[in-house]
mmCIF file of C-alpha atoms and ligand atoms in Angstrom:
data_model
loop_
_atom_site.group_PDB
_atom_site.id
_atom_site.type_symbol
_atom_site.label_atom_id
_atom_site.label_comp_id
_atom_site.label_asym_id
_atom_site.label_seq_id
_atom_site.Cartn_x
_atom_site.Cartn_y
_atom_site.Cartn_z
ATOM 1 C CA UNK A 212 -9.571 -23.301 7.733
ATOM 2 C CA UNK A 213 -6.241 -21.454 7.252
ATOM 3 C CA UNK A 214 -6.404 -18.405 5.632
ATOM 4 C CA UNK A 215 -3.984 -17.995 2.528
ATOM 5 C CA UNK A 216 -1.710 -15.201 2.098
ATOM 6 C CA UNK A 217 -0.013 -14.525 -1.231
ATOM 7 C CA UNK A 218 2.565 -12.146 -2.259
ATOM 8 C CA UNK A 219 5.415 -11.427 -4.065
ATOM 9 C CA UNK A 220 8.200 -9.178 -4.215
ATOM 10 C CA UNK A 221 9.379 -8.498 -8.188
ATOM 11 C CA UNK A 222 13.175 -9.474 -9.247
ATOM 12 C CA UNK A 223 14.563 -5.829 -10.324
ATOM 13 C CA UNK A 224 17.449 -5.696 -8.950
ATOM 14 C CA UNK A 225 19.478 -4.995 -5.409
ATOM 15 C CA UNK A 226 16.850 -5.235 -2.737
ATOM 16 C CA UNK A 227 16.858 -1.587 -0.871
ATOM 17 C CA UNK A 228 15.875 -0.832 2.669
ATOM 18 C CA UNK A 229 12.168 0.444 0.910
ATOM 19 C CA UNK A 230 11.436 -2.975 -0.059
ATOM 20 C CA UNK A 231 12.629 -4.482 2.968
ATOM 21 C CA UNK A 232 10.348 -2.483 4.949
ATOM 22 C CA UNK A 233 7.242 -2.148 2.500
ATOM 23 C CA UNK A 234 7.312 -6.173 2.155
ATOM 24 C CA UNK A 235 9.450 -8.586 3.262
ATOM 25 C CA UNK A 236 9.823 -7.124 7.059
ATOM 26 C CA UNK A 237 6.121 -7.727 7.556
ATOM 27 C CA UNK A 238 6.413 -11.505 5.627
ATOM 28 C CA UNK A 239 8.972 -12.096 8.026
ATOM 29 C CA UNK A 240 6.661 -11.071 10.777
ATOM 30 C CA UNK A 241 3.520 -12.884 8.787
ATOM 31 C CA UNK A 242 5.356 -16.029 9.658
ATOM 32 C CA UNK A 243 5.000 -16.237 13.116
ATOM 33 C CA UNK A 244 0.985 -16.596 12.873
ATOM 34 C CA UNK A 245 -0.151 -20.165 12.855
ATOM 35 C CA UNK A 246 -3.084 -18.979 11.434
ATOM 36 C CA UNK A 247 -1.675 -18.433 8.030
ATOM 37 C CA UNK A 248 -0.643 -20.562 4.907
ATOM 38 C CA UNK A 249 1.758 -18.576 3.283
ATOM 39 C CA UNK A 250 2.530 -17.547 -0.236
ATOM 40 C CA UNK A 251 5.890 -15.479 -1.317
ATOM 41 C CA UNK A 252 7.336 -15.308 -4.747
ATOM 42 C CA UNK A 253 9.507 -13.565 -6.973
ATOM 43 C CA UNK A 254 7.251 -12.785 -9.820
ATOM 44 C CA UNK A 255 9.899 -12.643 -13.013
ATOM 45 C CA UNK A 256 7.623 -12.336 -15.727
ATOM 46 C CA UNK A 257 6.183 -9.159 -14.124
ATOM 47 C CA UNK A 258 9.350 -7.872 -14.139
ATOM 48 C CA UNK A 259 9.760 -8.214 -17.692
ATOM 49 C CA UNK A 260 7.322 -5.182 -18.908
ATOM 50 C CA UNK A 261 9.853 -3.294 -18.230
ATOM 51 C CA UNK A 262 13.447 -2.710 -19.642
ATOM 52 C CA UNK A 263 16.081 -4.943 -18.511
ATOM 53 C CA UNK A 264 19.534 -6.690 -19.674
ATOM 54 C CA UNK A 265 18.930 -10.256 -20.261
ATOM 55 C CA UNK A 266 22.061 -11.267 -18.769
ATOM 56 C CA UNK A 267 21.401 -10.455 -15.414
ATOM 57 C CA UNK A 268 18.026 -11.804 -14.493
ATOM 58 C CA UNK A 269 19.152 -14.558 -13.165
ATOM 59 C CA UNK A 270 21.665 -13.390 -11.397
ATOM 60 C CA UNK A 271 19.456 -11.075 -9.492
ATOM 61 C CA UNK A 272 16.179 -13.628 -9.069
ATOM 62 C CA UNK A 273 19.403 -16.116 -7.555
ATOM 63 C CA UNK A 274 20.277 -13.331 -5.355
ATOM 64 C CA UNK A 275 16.951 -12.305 -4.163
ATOM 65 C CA UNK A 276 16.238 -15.569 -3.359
ATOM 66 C CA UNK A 277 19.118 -15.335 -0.853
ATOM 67 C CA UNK A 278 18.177 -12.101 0.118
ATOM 68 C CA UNK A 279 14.808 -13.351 1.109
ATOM 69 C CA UNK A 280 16.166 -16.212 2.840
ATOM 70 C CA UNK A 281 19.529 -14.289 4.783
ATOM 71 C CA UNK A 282 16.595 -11.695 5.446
ATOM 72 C CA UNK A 283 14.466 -14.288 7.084
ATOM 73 C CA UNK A 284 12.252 -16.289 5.219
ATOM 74 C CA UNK A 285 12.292 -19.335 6.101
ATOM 75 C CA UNK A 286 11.076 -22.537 3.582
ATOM 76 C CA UNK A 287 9.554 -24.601 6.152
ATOM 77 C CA UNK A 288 7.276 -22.013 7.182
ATOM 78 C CA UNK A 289 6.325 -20.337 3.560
ATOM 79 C CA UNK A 290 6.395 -21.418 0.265
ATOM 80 C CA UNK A 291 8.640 -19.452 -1.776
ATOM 81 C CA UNK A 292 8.649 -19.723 -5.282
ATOM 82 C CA UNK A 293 9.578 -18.375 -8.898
ATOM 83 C CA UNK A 294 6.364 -17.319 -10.633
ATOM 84 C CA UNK A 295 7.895 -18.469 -14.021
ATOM 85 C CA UNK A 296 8.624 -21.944 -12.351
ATOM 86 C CA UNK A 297 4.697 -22.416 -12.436
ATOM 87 C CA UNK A 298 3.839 -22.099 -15.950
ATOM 88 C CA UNK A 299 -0.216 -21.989 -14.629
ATOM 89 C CA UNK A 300 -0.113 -18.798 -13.902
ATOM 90 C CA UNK A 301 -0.092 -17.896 -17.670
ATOM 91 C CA UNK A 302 -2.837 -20.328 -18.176
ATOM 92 C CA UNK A 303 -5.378 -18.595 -15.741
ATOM 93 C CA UNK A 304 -4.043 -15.424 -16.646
ATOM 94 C CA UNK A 305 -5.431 -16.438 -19.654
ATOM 95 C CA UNK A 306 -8.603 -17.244 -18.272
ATOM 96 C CA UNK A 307 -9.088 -14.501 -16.495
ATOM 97 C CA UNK A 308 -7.769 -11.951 -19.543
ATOM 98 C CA UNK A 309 -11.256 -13.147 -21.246
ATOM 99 C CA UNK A 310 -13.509 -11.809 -17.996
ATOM 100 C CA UNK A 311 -11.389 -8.798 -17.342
ATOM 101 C CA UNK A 312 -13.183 -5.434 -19.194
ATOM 102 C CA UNK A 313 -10.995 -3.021 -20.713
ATOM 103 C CA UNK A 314 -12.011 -0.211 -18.922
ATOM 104 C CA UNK A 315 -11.047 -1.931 -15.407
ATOM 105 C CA UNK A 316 -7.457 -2.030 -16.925
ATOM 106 C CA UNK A 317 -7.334 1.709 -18.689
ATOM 107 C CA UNK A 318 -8.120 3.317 -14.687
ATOM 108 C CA UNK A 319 -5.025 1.630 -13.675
ATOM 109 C CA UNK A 320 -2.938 4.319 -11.726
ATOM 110 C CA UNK A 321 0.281 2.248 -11.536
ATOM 111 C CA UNK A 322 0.220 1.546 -15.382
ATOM 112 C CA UNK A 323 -0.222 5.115 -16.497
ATOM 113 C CA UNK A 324 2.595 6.392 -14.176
ATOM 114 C CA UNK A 325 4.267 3.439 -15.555
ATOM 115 C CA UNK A 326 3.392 4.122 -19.307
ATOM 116 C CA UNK A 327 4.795 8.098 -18.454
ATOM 117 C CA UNK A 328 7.678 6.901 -17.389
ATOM 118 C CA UNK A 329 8.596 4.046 -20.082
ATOM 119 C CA UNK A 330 7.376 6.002 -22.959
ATOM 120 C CA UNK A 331 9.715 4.479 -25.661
ATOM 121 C CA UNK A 332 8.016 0.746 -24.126
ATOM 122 C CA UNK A 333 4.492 0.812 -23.157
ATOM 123 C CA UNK A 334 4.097 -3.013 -24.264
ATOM 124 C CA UNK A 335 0.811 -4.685 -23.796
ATOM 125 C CA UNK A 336 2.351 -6.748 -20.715
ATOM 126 C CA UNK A 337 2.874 -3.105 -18.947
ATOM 127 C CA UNK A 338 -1.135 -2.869 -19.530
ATOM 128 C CA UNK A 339 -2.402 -6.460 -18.713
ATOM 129 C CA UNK A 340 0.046 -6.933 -15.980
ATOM 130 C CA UNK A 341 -2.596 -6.578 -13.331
ATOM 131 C CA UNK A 342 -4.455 -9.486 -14.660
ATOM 132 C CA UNK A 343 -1.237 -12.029 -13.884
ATOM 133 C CA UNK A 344 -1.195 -10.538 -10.309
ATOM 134 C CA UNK A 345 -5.006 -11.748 -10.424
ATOM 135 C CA UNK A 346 -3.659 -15.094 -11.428
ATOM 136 C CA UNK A 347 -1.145 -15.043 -9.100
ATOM 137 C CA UNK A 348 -3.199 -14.320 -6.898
ATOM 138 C CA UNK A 349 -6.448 -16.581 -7.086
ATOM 139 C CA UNK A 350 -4.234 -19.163 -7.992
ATOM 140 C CA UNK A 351 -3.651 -20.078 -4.408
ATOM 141 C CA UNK A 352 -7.000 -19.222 -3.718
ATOM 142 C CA UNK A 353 -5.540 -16.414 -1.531
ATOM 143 C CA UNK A 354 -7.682 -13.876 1.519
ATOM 144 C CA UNK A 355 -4.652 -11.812 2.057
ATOM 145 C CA UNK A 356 -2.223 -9.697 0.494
ATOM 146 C CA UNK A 357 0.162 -8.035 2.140
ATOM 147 C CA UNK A 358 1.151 -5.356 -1.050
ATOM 148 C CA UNK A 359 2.171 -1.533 -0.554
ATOM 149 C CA UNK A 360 -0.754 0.998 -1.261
ATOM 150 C CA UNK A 361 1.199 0.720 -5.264
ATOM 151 C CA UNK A 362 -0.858 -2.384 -5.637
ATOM 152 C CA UNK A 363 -3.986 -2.097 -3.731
ATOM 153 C CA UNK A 364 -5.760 -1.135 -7.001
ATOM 154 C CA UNK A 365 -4.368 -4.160 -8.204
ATOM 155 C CA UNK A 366 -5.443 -6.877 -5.730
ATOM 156 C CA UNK A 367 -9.238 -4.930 -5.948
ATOM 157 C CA UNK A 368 -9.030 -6.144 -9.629
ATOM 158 C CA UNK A 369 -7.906 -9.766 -8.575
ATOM 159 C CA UNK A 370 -11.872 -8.987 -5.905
ATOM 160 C CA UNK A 371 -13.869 -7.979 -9.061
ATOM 161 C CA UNK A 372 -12.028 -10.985 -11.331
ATOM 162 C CA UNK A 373 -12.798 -14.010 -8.271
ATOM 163 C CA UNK A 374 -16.132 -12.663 -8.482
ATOM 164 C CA UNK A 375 -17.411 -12.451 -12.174
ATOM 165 C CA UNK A 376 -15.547 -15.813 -12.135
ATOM 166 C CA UNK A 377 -17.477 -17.246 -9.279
ATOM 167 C CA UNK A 378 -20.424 -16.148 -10.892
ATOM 168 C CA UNK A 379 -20.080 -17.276 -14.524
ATOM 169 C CA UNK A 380 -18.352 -21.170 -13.465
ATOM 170 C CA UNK A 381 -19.611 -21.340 -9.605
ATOM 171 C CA UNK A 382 -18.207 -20.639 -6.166
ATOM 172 C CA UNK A 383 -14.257 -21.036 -6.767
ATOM 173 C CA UNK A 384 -12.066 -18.371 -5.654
ATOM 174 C CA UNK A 385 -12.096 -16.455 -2.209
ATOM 175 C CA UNK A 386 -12.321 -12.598 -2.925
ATOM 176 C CA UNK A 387 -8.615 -11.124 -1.905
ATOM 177 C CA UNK A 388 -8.267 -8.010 0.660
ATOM 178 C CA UNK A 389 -5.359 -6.124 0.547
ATOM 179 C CA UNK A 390 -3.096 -5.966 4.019
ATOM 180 C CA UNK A 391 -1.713 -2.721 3.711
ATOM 181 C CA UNK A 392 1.901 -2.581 5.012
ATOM 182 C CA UNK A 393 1.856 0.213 7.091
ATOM 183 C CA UNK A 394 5.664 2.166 6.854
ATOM 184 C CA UNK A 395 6.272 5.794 6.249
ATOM 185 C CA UNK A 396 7.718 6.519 2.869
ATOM 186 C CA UNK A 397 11.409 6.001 2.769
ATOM 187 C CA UNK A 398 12.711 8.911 0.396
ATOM 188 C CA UNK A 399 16.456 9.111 -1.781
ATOM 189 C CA UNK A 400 19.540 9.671 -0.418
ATOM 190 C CA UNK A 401 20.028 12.709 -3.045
ATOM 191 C CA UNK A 402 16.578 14.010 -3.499
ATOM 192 C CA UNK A 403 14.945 14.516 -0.489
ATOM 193 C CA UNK A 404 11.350 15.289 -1.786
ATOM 194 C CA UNK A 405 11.313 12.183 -3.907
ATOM 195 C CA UNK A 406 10.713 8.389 -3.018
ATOM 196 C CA UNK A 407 13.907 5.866 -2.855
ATOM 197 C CA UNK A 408 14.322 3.955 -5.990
ATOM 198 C CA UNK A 409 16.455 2.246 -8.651
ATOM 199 C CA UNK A 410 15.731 4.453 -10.934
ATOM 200 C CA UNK A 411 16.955 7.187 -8.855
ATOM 201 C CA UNK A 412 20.510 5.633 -8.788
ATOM 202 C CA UNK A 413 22.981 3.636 -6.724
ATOM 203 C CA UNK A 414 23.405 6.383 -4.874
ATOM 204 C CA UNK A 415 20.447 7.356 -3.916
ATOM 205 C CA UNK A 416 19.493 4.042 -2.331
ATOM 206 C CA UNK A 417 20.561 1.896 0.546
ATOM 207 C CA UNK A 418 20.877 -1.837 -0.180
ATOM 208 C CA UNK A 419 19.873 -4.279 2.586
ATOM 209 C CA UNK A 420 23.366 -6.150 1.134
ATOM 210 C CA UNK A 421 25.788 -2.550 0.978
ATOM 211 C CA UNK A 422 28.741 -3.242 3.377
ATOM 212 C CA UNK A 423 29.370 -1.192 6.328
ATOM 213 C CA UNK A 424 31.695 1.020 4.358
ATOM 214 C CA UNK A 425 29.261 1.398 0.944
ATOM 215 C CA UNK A 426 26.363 2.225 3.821
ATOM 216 C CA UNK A 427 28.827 5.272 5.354
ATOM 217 C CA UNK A 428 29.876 6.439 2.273
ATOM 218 C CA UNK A 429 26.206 7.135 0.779
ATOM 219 C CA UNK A 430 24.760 8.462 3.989
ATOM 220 C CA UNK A 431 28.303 10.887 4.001
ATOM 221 C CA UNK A 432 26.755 12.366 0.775
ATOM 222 C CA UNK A 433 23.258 12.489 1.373
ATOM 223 C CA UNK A 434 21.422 15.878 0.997
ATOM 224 C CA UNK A 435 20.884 17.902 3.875
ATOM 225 C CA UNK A 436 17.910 20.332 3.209
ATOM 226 C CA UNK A 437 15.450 20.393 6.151
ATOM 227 C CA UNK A 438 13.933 17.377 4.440
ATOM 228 C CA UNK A 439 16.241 15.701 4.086
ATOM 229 C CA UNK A 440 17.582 15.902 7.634
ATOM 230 C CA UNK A 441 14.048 14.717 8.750
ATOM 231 C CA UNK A 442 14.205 11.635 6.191
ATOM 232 C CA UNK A 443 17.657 10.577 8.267
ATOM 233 C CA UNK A 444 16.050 11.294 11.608
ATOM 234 C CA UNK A 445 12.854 9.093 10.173
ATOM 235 C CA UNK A 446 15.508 6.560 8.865
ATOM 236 C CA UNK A 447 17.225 6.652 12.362
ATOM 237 C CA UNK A 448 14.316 5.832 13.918
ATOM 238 C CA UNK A 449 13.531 3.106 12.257
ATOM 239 C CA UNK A 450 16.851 1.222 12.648
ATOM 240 C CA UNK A 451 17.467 1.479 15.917
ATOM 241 C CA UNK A 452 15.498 -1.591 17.677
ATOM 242 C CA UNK A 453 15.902 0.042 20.990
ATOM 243 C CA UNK A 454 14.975 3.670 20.005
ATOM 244 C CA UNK A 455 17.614 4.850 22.694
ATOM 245 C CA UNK A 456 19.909 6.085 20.205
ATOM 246 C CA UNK A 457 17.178 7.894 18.072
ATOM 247 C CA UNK A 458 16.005 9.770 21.309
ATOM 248 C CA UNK A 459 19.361 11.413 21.897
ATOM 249 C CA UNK A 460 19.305 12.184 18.277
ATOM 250 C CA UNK A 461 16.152 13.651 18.476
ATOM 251 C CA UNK A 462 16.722 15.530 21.282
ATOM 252 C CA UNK A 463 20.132 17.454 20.319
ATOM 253 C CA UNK A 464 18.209 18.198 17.442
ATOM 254 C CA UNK A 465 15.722 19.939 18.781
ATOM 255 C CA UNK A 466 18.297 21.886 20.825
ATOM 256 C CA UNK A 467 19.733 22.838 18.109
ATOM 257 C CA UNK A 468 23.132 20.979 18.780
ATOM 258 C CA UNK A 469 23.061 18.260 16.610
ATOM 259 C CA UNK A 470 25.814 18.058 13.520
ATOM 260 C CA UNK A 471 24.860 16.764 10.389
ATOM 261 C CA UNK A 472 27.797 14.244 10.334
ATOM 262 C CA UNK A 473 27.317 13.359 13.537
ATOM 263 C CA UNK A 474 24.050 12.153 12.641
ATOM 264 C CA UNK A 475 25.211 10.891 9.634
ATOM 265 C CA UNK A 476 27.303 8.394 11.070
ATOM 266 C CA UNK A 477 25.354 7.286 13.653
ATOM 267 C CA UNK A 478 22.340 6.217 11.534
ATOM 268 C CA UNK A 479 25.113 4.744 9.263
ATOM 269 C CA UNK A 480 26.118 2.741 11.960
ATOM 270 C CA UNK A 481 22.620 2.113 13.565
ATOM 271 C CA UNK A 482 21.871 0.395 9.930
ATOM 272 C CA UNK A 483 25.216 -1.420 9.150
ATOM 273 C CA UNK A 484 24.446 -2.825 12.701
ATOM 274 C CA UNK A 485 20.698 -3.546 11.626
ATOM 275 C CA UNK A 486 21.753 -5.630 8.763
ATOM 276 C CA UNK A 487 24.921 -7.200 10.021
ATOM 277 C CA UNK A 488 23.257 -10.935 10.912
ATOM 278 C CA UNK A 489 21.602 -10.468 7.287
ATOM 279 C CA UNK A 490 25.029 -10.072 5.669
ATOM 280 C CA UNK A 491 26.719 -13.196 7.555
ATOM 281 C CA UNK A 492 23.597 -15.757 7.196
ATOM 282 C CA UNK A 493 23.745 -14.419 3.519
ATOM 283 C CA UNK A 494 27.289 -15.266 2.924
ATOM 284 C CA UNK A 495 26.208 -18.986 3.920
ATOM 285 C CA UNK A 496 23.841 -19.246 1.507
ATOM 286 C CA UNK A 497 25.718 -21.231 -1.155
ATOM 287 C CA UNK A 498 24.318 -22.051 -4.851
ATOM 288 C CA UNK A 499 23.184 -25.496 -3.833
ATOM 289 C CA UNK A 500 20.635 -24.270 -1.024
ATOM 290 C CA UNK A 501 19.118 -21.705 -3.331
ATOM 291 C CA UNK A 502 19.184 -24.440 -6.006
ATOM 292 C CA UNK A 503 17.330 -26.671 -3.540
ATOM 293 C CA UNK A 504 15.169 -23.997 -1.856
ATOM 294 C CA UNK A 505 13.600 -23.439 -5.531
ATOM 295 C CA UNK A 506 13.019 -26.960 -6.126
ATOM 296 C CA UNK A 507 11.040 -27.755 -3.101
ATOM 297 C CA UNK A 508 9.507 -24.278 -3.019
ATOM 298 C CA UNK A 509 8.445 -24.674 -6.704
ATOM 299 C CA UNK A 510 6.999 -28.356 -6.376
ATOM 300 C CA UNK A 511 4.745 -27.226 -3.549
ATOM 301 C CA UNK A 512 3.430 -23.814 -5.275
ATOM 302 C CA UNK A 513 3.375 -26.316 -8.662
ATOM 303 C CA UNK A 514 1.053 -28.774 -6.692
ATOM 304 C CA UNK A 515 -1.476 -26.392 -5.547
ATOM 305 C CA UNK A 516 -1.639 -24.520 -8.981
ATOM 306 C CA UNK A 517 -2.091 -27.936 -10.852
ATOM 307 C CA UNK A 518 -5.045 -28.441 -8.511
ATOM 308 C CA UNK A 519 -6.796 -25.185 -9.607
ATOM 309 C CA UNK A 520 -6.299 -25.571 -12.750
ATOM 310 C CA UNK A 521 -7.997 -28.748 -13.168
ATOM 311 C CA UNK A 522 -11.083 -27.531 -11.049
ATOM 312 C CA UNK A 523 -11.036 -24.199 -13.253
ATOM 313 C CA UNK A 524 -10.668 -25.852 -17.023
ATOM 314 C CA UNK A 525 -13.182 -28.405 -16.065
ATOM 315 C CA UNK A 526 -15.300 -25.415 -14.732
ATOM 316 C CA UNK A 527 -14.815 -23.066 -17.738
ATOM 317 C CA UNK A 528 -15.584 -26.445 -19.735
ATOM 318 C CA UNK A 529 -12.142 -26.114 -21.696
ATOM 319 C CA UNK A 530 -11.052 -29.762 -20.708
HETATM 320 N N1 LIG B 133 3.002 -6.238 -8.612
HETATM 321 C C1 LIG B 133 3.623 -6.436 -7.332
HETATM 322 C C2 LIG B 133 4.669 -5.341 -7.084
HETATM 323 O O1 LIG B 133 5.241 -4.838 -8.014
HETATM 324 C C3 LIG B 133 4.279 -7.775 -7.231
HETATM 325 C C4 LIG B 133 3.277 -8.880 -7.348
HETATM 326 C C5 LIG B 133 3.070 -9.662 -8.454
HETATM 327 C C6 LIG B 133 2.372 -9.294 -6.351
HETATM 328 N N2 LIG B 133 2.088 -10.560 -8.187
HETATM 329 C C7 LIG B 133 1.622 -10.360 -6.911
HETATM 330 C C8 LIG B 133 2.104 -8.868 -5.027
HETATM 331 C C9 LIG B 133 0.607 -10.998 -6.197
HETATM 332 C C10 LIG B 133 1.080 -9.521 -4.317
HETATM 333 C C11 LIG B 133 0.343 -10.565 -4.901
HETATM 334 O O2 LIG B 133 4.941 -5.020 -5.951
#
């Protein structure tokens, strides 16, 4: 049997080269084992415990979508989906809310750093979130999930949850591992001792989609603090597919003789170069593939979660 791998990649906004290389690189790579049936979503109503304008959620799942497509993802060999587009996974949320103790869900690292830093919202989605990821996850009866070490506390949950169900209704659900993605931490632009993220500002990030130019321009300002000068040698490194440029790099900077713009333009053109297929296939993706990519994406995933469904509200004796 084919093991199942499920995971998803939340629709926040521009995609930045930390999310590229904490997830979808490695799905992209996850799709060239035969012995996997794979799972990758955008889960939107995860993204909703925290803040966000309305008007542009759809604009940014739509472009994710063609991120993850232009990036490499490709439909035939994954099913890609919108969690929202499978309204199941509220139903065994549900389910799974009524076996999940309260004290499994107060230890939660992510949701206290979360709660910290969204004091003004600490909604009761922030706190039960890990429970949909359960559901997300045991919904496709998943072994694997390839998640950053964020959400490793999280797929454990989803372990304990397949088991007190399995135990309570009978055998149903796999128990879940975590695949830890293994990439160094890719740190802001401006703040070298702190991790790249929206929240840090436009600046601070680089976008798999910024254009050559946008790419130059935020590297020209980056800090330049011995840190910070390591994170572009560690950035460097990991854009060049050869690694020849990186070792001259490397090596004038250990003699001493290496210029901070000098490197600065060189990783800016070792990534614009990295991402330049990504920005052409993207501009082909038009609104009627990533209308039609959902569809089909959506009626598989649907399919699947309609069959566990059944097997878990006969199970729980609810229908
Ligand atoms: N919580 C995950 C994150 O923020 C995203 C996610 C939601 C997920 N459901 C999942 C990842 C199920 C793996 C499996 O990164």
């Amino acid at each position: 049997m084919k093991k199942v791998i499920v995971s998803g990649i939340q629709p926040t906004g521009e995609m930045h080269i930390g999310n590229y290389l904490g997830a979808v690189k490695n799905w992209v790579e996850l799709q060239a084992d035969p012995q996997f049936d794979r799972y990758f979503f955008i889960p939107d109503w995860h993204s909703m415990t925290i803040d966000y304008e309305p008007g542009t959620k759809q604009r940014i799942i739509r472009n994710l979508v063609r991120d993850l497509l232009a990036l490499g993802i490709d439909p035939k060999k994954s099913t890609l989906f919108i969690q929202s587009h499978i309204p199941e996974h509220t139903e065994l949320f549900w389910t799974l809310m009524t076996l999940t103790p309260m004290s499994e869900l107060e230890k939660m690292t992510q949701f206290k750093d979360k709660a910290l830093k969204n004091a003004e919202n600490i909604n009761a989605g922030l706190f039960t979130y890990p429970v949909l990821m359960a559901a997300d996850i045991l919904m496709y009866k998943a072994h694997i999930n390839p998640v950053g070490e964020d959400q490793v506390q999280h797929v454990e949950l989803a372990r304990v949850l397949a088991k007190k169900f399995n135990n309570k209704f009978g055998q149903t659900f796999p128990e879940p591992q975590s695949m830890l993605t293994n990439v160094p931490r890719i740190m802001s632009l401006l703040e070298s001792d702190k991790k790249m993220s929206k929240s840090g500002g436009d600046k601070s990030c680089l976008y798999v989609s910024d254009s050559p130019t946008v790419i130059s321009e935020k590297i020209r300002k980056a800090v330049t603090d011995e840190q910070g000068v390591q994170n572009l040698l560690g950035l460097a490194k990991l854009f060049d597919p050869t690694g020849l440029t990186y070792k001259h790099l490397n090596k004038d900077f250990a003699g001493g003789t290496l210029k901070n713009v000098e490197l600065k333009d060189t990783l800016a053109e070792l990534i614009s170069t990295y991402f330049a297929d990504f920005r052409a296939r993207k501009e082909e993706i038009d609104d009627k593939m990533v209308d039609e990519v959902i569809a089909e994406g959506c009626a598989r995933a649907r399919e699947m979660a309609q069959r566990t469904m059944e097997d878990v509200r006969s199970k729980t004796g609810i229908r």
